[in-house]
Coordinates of C-alpha atoms and ligand atoms in Angstrom, one line a residue:
M1 CA 161.5 261.0 45.5
P2 CA 163.1 257.6 46.2
T3 CA 161.0 254.6 46.5
W4 CA 161.2 252.4 49.6
T5 CA 160.0 248.9 50.5
A6 CA 159.2 247.9 54.0
I7 CA 159.2 244.1 54.1
A8 CA 156.5 242.9 56.3
H9 CA 155.6 239.4 57.8
P10 CA 152.9 238.2 55.3
G11 CA 149.6 238.9 57.2
L12 CA 151.0 242.1 58.9
E13 CA 151.3 244.3 56.0
N14 CA 148.4 246.6 57.2
V15 CA 150.1 247.0 60.6
V16 CA 153.4 247.9 59.1
A17 CA 151.5 250.3 56.7
A18 CA 149.7 252.0 59.6
E19 CA 153.0 252.6 61.4
L20 CA 154.5 254.1 58.2
R21 CA 151.4 256.4 57.8
E22 CA 152.0 257.6 61.3
H23 CA 155.4 258.7 60.4
G24 CA 153.8 260.7 57.5
F25 CA 154.5 258.5 54.7
T26 CA 152.0 257.6 51.9
V27 CA 151.9 253.9 51.5
D28 CA 151.0 251.3 48.8
V29 CA 150.2 247.9 50.6
Q30 CA 151.2 244.6 48.7
A31 CA 151.4 241.0 49.7
G32 CA 154.5 240.8 51.9
W33 CA 155.5 244.4 51.6
V34 CA 154.6 248.0 51.8
R35 CA 155.8 250.5 49.2
F36 CA 156.4 254.1 50.2
E37 CA 158.2 257.2 49.0
G38 CA 160.5 259.6 51.0
D39 CA 163.8 261.3 50.8
A40 CA 166.7 259.2 52.1
R41 CA 167.4 261.5 55.0
T42 CA 163.8 261.4 56.3
V43 CA 163.5 257.7 56.0
C44 CA 166.9 257.0 57.6
A45 CA 166.0 259.3 60.4
A46 CA 162.7 257.5 60.9
L47 CA 164.2 254.0 60.9
P48 CA 165.3 253.8 64.5
M49 CA 161.6 254.5 65.5
L50 CA 160.1 251.9 63.1
R51 CA 159.1 248.8 65.2
T52 CA 157.0 246.5 63.0
P53 CA 158.9 245.9 59.6
D54 CA 161.2 243.0 59.0
R55 CA 163.5 245.1 56.8
V56 CA 163.5 248.5 55.0
L57 CA 164.9 248.7 51.5
L58 CA 165.8 251.8 49.3
Q59 CA 165.1 251.0 45.6
I60 CA 168.2 251.9 43.6
V61 CA 166.8 250.7 40.3
E62 CA 164.0 248.9 38.7
A63 CA 164.8 247.9 35.0
R64 CA 164.7 245.2 32.4
A65 CA 167.7 242.9 32.7
Q66 CA 168.0 239.9 30.5
G67 CA 170.6 237.4 31.5
S68 CA 173.7 237.8 33.7
D69 CA 175.3 240.4 31.4
G70 CA 171.9 242.4 31.3
L71 CA 172.0 242.4 35.1
A72 CA 175.6 243.4 35.3
G73 CA 174.9 246.3 32.9
V74 CA 172.1 247.5 35.1
V75 CA 174.1 247.3 38.4
R76 CA 177.2 248.9 36.7
S77 CA 175.3 251.9 35.6
Q78 CA 174.1 253.0 39.1
A79 CA 175.9 255.6 41.3
W80 CA 177.2 253.3 43.9
K81 CA 179.6 255.7 45.3
E82 CA 176.7 257.7 46.7
W83 CA 175.6 254.7 48.7
I84 CA 178.4 252.3 49.5
T85 CA 181.8 253.2 51.0
P86 CA 184.8 251.3 49.4
E87 CA 185.6 249.6 52.7
A88 CA 182.1 248.1 53.2
T89 CA 181.6 244.4 53.0
I90 CA 178.9 243.9 50.3
E91 CA 176.4 241.0 50.8
V92 CA 173.9 240.3 48.1
D93 CA 170.5 238.6 48.4
V94 CA 169.0 237.2 45.2
H95 CA 165.4 236.3 44.9
G96 CA 163.8 234.7 41.8
G97 CA 165.5 234.7 38.4
G98 CA 166.5 231.1 38.0
R99 CA 168.9 228.5 39.2
F100 CA 172.2 230.5 39.3
K101 CA 171.7 232.4 42.6
D102 CA 175.2 232.1 43.9
S103 CA 176.9 233.2 40.5
V104 CA 174.5 236.1 40.4
E105 CA 175.3 237.1 43.8
K106 CA 179.0 237.0 43.1
R107 CA 178.6 238.9 39.9
V108 CA 176.6 241.6 41.6
V109 CA 179.2 242.0 44.3
W110 CA 181.9 242.1 41.8
T111 CA 180.2 244.6 39.7
I112 CA 179.5 246.9 42.4
H113 CA 183.1 246.9 43.6
E114 CA 184.2 247.6 40.0
A115 CA 181.7 250.5 39.9
L116 CA 183.1 251.8 43.1
R117 CA 186.6 251.7 41.2
G118 CA 188.4 250.7 44.2
P119 CA 190.4 247.5 44.9
R120 CA 188.2 245.0 46.8
I121 CA 189.0 245.4 50.4
P122 CA 190.0 241.9 51.8
E123 CA 187.6 240.6 54.4
Q124 CA 190.1 240.9 57.2
Y125 CA 190.4 244.7 56.6
A126 CA 186.8 245.5 56.2
R127 CA 185.2 247.1 59.3
P128 CA 182.7 244.5 60.4
R129 CA 180.2 247.2 61.2
L130 CA 180.2 248.3 57.5
T131 CA 178.1 245.6 55.9
Q132 CA 175.9 246.7 53.1
R133 CA 173.2 244.3 52.1
V134 CA 172.1 244.5 48.5
S135 CA 168.8 243.0 47.5
V136 CA 168.3 241.8 43.9
V137 CA 164.6 240.7 43.2
F138 CA 163.6 239.4 39.7
D139 CA 160.0 239.5 38.8
R140 CA 158.1 236.3 37.7
S141 CA 159.1 236.7 34.1
G142 CA 162.8 236.8 35.3
E143 CA 163.4 239.8 33.0
R144 CA 162.8 242.7 35.2
V145 CA 165.0 243.2 38.2
T146 CA 164.7 245.6 41.3
V147 CA 168.0 246.3 43.0
S148 CA 167.8 247.8 46.5
L149 CA 170.0 248.6 49.5
D150 CA 169.0 247.4 52.9
A151 CA 168.8 250.6 55.0
G152 CA 168.7 248.7 58.3
G153 CA 171.5 246.3 57.4
G154 CA 169.6 243.3 58.1
L155 CA 166.5 242.0 59.9
L156 CA 165.0 244.7 62.1
H157 CA 163.6 242.4 64.8
R158 CA 167.2 242.2 66.2
R159 CA 167.1 245.0 68.6
G160 CA 170.2 244.2 70.5
W161 CA 168.7 243.8 74.0
R162 CA 167.3 240.3 73.9
T163 CA 170.4 238.2 74.6
D164 CA 168.6 236.0 77.3
I165 CA 166.2 233.9 75.1
S166 CA 163.7 231.5 76.6
K167 CA 161.9 228.9 74.7
A168 CA 159.8 229.8 71.6
P169 CA 160.5 233.6 71.8
L170 CA 158.4 236.0 69.7
R171 CA 160.3 238.2 67.4
E172 CA 160.5 241.7 68.7
N173 CA 158.9 243.3 65.7
L174 CA 156.0 240.7 65.9
A175 CA 155.6 241.6 69.6
A176 CA 155.4 245.3 68.5
A177 CA 152.8 244.3 65.9
L178 CA 150.7 242.4 68.5
L179 CA 150.7 245.5 70.6
R180 CA 149.5 247.6 67.8
L181 CA 146.8 245.1 66.8
S182 CA 145.5 245.2 70.4
G183 CA 144.9 249.0 70.5
W184 CA 147.0 249.4 73.7
R185 CA 148.4 252.9 74.1
P186 CA 151.2 254.1 76.3
G187 CA 150.0 254.9 79.7
E188 CA 147.3 252.2 79.8
V189 CA 147.8 249.1 82.0
L190 CA 149.4 246.1 80.2
I191 CA 149.9 242.5 81.3
D192 CA 151.8 239.7 79.6
P193 CA 151.2 236.6 81.8
F194 CA 153.2 234.2 79.7
C195 CA 156.2 236.5 79.2
G196 CA 159.1 234.3 78.4
S197 CA 162.0 236.4 77.5
G198 CA 159.8 239.4 78.3
T199 CA 159.5 240.7 74.7
I200 CA 156.0 242.0 74.6
G201 CA 156.4 244.0 77.9
I202 CA 159.8 245.3 76.9
E203 CA 158.6 246.4 73.5
A204 CA 155.6 248.1 75.2
A205 CA 157.8 249.9 77.7
L206 CA 160.1 251.2 74.9
M207 CA 156.9 252.5 73.2
A208 CA 155.7 254.1 76.4
A209 CA 159.1 255.8 76.8
G210 CA 159.0 257.0 73.2
R211 CA 162.3 255.4 72.6
S212 CA 163.9 253.6 69.7
P213 CA 163.6 249.8 70.3
F214 CA 167.2 249.4 69.0
L215 CA 170.4 249.3 71.0
R216 CA 172.5 249.1 67.9
P217 CA 174.9 252.1 67.3
A218 CA 173.9 252.7 63.8
F219 CA 172.1 251.5 60.8
A220 CA 173.5 250.8 57.4
C221 CA 172.0 253.9 56.0
S222 CA 173.8 256.0 58.5
E223 CA 177.1 255.0 56.6
W224 CA 175.7 255.9 53.1
P225 CA 178.0 258.5 51.7
A226 CA 175.0 260.4 50.2
L227 CA 173.8 261.0 53.7
R228 CA 176.9 261.9 55.4
V229 CA 177.7 265.5 56.0
K230 CA 181.3 266.5 56.5
P231 CA 181.7 268.7 59.6
G232 CA 181.3 272.4 58.6
A233 CA 179.9 271.5 55.2
R234 CA 176.6 272.7 54.1
T235 CA 174.0 269.9 53.5
R236 CA 173.9 269.1 49.8
G237 CA 171.6 267.3 47.7
A238 CA 172.8 263.9 46.4
P239 CA 171.2 262.0 43.5
G240 CA 168.1 260.4 44.9
V241 CA 168.4 262.0 48.3
G242 CA 165.8 264.7 47.8
A243 CA 166.0 268.3 48.4
P244 CA 168.8 269.4 50.6
G245 CA 168.0 269.1 54.3
V246 CA 164.3 268.3 53.6
G247 CA 162.8 266.3 56.3
A248 CA 166.2 265.9 58.0
R249 CA 165.9 266.3 61.8
G250 CA 169.4 267.8 62.0
A251 CA 171.9 267.0 59.2
G252 CA 173.7 263.9 58.8
A253 CA 173.1 260.4 59.9
P254 CA 170.2 259.6 62.2
R255 CA 170.9 259.1 66.0
V256 CA 169.9 255.7 67.3
G257 CA 168.0 256.1 70.5
A258 CA 166.4 259.2 69.5
R259 CA 162.8 259.9 70.8
D260 CA 159.7 259.2 68.9
A261 CA 159.1 261.9 66.3
S262 CA 155.4 261.9 67.0
G263 CA 156.1 262.3 70.7
R264 CA 153.6 259.3 71.1
G265 CA 154.2 257.7 74.4
S266 CA 156.9 260.1 75.7
G267 CA 156.2 260.9 79.3
A268 CA 153.5 258.2 79.6
T269 CA 153.6 256.5 82.8
A270 CA 154.0 252.9 82.0
A271 CA 152.2 250.4 84.1
I272 CA 153.5 247.2 82.5
Y273 CA 153.5 243.8 84.1
S274 CA 155.0 240.6 82.9
S275 CA 155.0 237.3 84.6
D276 CA 155.7 233.5 83.8
R277 CA 155.6 230.4 85.8
D278 CA 159.2 229.7 85.3
A279 CA 161.4 231.7 87.6
K280 CA 164.5 231.2 85.4
V281 CA 162.7 232.6 82.5
V282 CA 161.6 235.7 84.5
R283 CA 165.3 236.3 85.5
A284 CA 166.2 236.2 81.8
A285 CA 163.4 238.5 81.0
E286 CA 164.5 241.0 83.8
A287 CA 168.0 240.9 82.2
N288 CA 166.7 241.8 78.9
A289 CA 164.7 244.7 80.3
T290 CA 167.8 245.9 82.2
R291 CA 169.7 245.9 78.8
A292 CA 166.9 247.7 77.2
G293 CA 166.9 250.3 80.0
V294 CA 163.2 250.0 80.7
N295 CA 161.1 249.4 83.8
V296 CA 158.8 246.4 83.7
S297 CA 157.2 244.8 86.7
F298 CA 158.2 241.1 86.6
Q299 CA 156.8 238.3 88.8
T300 CA 157.1 234.6 88.9
S301 CA 153.5 233.5 88.7
E302 CA 151.5 230.5 87.4
I303 CA 148.5 231.7 85.3
A304 CA 146.0 230.5 87.9
D305 CA 147.4 233.0 90.4
L306 CA 147.2 236.1 88.1
I307 CA 145.6 239.0 89.8
A308 CA 144.3 242.1 88.1
P309 CA 146.3 245.2 89.1
A310 CA 143.6 247.6 87.8
T311 CA 139.8 247.5 86.8
K312 CA 140.7 247.8 83.2
G313 CA 143.6 247.4 80.9
Y314 CA 145.1 245.1 78.3
I315 CA 146.4 241.6 78.4
V316 CA 148.7 241.1 75.4
T317 CA 150.4 237.6 75.3
N318 CA 151.8 234.6 73.6
P319 CA 150.7 231.6 75.5
P320 CA 152.3 228.2 75.1
W321 CA 150.2 226.7 72.2
G322 CA 151.9 223.5 71.3
H323 CA 153.9 223.2 68.1
R324 CA 157.1 224.9 68.9
L325 CA 157.3 223.9 72.6
N326 CA 156.6 220.5 71.5
E327 CA 153.0 219.5 71.2
A328 CA 151.2 219.0 74.5
R329 CA 154.3 219.7 76.4
S330 CA 153.7 223.5 76.8
G331 CA 154.1 223.9 80.5
Q332 CA 155.8 221.8 82.9
A333 CA 155.0 221.9 86.6
G334 CA 157.6 220.0 88.7
G335 CA 158.2 217.7 85.8
R336 CA 154.4 217.3 85.1
V337 CA 153.5 218.0 81.5
I338 CA 150.5 220.3 81.1
P339 CA 148.8 220.3 77.8
A340 CA 148.3 223.7 76.1
T341 CA 144.5 223.1 76.1
D342 CA 144.6 222.9 80.0
I343 CA 146.7 226.2 80.2
F344 CA 144.1 227.8 78.0
N345 CA 141.3 226.5 80.2
R346 CA 143.0 227.9 83.3
F347 CA 143.5 231.1 81.5
A348 CA 139.7 231.3 80.5
I349 CA 138.8 230.8 84.3
V350 CA 141.1 233.7 85.3
L351 CA 139.9 236.0 82.6
G352 CA 136.2 235.2 83.6
E353 CA 136.7 235.6 87.3
R354 CA 139.1 238.5 87.6
F355 CA 139.5 240.5 84.2
A356 CA 136.0 241.4 83.2
G357 CA 136.2 244.6 81.0
W358 CA 139.8 244.0 80.0
K359 CA 140.8 243.7 76.5
V360 CA 142.8 240.5 75.5
V361 CA 144.9 239.8 72.4
F362 CA 146.7 236.5 72.3
L363 CA 148.3 234.2 69.8
A364 CA 147.0 230.6 69.0
P365 CA 147.3 228.6 65.8
E366 CA 143.8 227.0 65.8
R367 CA 140.3 228.5 66.3
D368 CA 139.4 225.4 68.6
L369 CA 142.2 226.3 71.0
A370 CA 141.5 230.1 70.9
R371 CA 137.9 229.6 71.6
R372 CA 138.7 227.9 74.9
L373 CA 139.0 231.5 76.1
S374 CA 135.7 232.5 74.8
P375 CA 133.4 231.8 71.9
Q376 CA 133.6 235.5 71.2
V377 CA 137.3 235.7 70.2
R378 CA 137.7 237.2 66.6
P379 CA 140.9 236.8 64.4
L380 CA 142.8 240.0 64.0
A381 CA 145.6 238.8 61.8
T382 CA 147.4 235.6 60.7
F383 CA 151.1 235.4 60.0
P384 CA 153.8 232.9 60.0
N385 CA 155.8 232.4 63.3
G386 CA 158.5 229.8 63.8
G387 CA 157.3 227.8 60.9
V388 CA 153.6 227.7 61.9
R389 CA 150.8 230.0 60.7
I390 CA 149.5 231.6 63.9
T391 CA 146.5 233.9 64.5
A392 CA 146.4 237.0 66.8
W393 CA 143.0 236.9 68.4
G394 CA 141.0 239.6 70.1
L395 CA 138.6 239.6 73.0
G396 CA 136.7 242.4 74.5
Ligands
SAM1 C1 155.4 230.8 73.9 S1 156.3 231.2 75.5 C2 156.3 232.9 75.5 C3 157.3 233.5 74.7 C4 157.6 235.1 74.9 N1 156.4 235.7 74.2 C5 158.9 235.5 74.4 O1 158.9 236.3 73.3 O2 159.9 235.0 74.9 C6 155.2 230.7 76.7 C7 155.5 231.0 78.1 O3 154.5 230.6 79.0 C8 155.1 230.0 80.2 N2 154.1 229.1 80.8 C9 153.8 227.9 80.5 N3 152.8 227.4 81.3 C10 152.5 228.5 82.0 C11 151.4 228.6 83.2 N4 150.7 227.6 83.4 N5 151.4 229.8 83.8 C12 152.3 230.9 83.4 N6 153.3 230.7 82.5 C13 153.3 229.6 81.8 C14 156.4 229.2 79.7 O4 157.3 229.1 80.7 C15 156.9 230.1 78.5 O5 157.8 231.0 78.9

């Protein structure tokens, strides 16, 4: 059974692992990544519904490789024709293994093209959609190498609908992780009162609809020759693909936009509210939601004016907390600078007065700032975000 690696934001490995478990995979959690096994069709079909990983990689080989010639030998002996079409543009990321990153990257690209036994397709003729990223990771000794294919074709937070971006946006997969950490389930009331470009509410609405969060037409793995089925042909087993048809929901490449395999969320009525004090930002969030094809109730509102639309529910939010919005310039009211501490104080008053019994999950870099909401806040996970280590805090 092929081995896969889901790259996680360090600190969110357990969130990624929980999502993979829900899809039926057995996982091995490591620092920064989650390893799991699955046949290529099954994983490629599940990919459009995975919301929290940064990347998903299929391991092609893990072997001893001494020096550049050793690496070239390992790369050359793999069945690349099963995975990469000759017209694809190949991009290689090398991690570890010394100083000669550029030359190693070039040599791996060259060796794969040679193994494909076709002339290198000049860049101008390559179909731009067909980019296959290859990951080459050396271990600490620099003598063992793992070569993998990026099944998603790049960073998976890029969903395709967030083209209107406000200040300090949260990556979409981190928003999905925050929602999972909160325990919110589709059908329950959700509010993001500092919505910015609307990421949290839109991710939640996509979950509630049981839809893929991606607008992209395809993933790199849908182009893998081993997974392609010619019209009229029987599904065949390919090296490393697993038993013919096993786990494949329909033969061939996965469809993007497919509904959640688990059925979780499908049919749930979404009561999702997002607001922000900045009307321009709210318009941008609405445009993003329209592109994503989801219904979120948007409003321009200062945190102090936030009203509870129900007696219980979840507030999941990324308030302005300083660093990325320029320390102590988090909110500007008519040109007046409002320090993040003041915004947290206002938020605390609103929670105390109008949101008793609600569960709250929010981001803040420091305990002191987080405790302005309540001394009872507890850390749920800490991870890097925009160059800062940030903690998701829970309350209630
Ligand atoms: C860190 S950003 C949120 C980013 C958002 N999660 C995203 O992915 O785009 C914080 C947002 O809080 C808003 N904000 C600042 N002060 C506010 C206040 N007093 N009341 C409501 N919103 C406020 C800002 O306009 C900004 O869009």
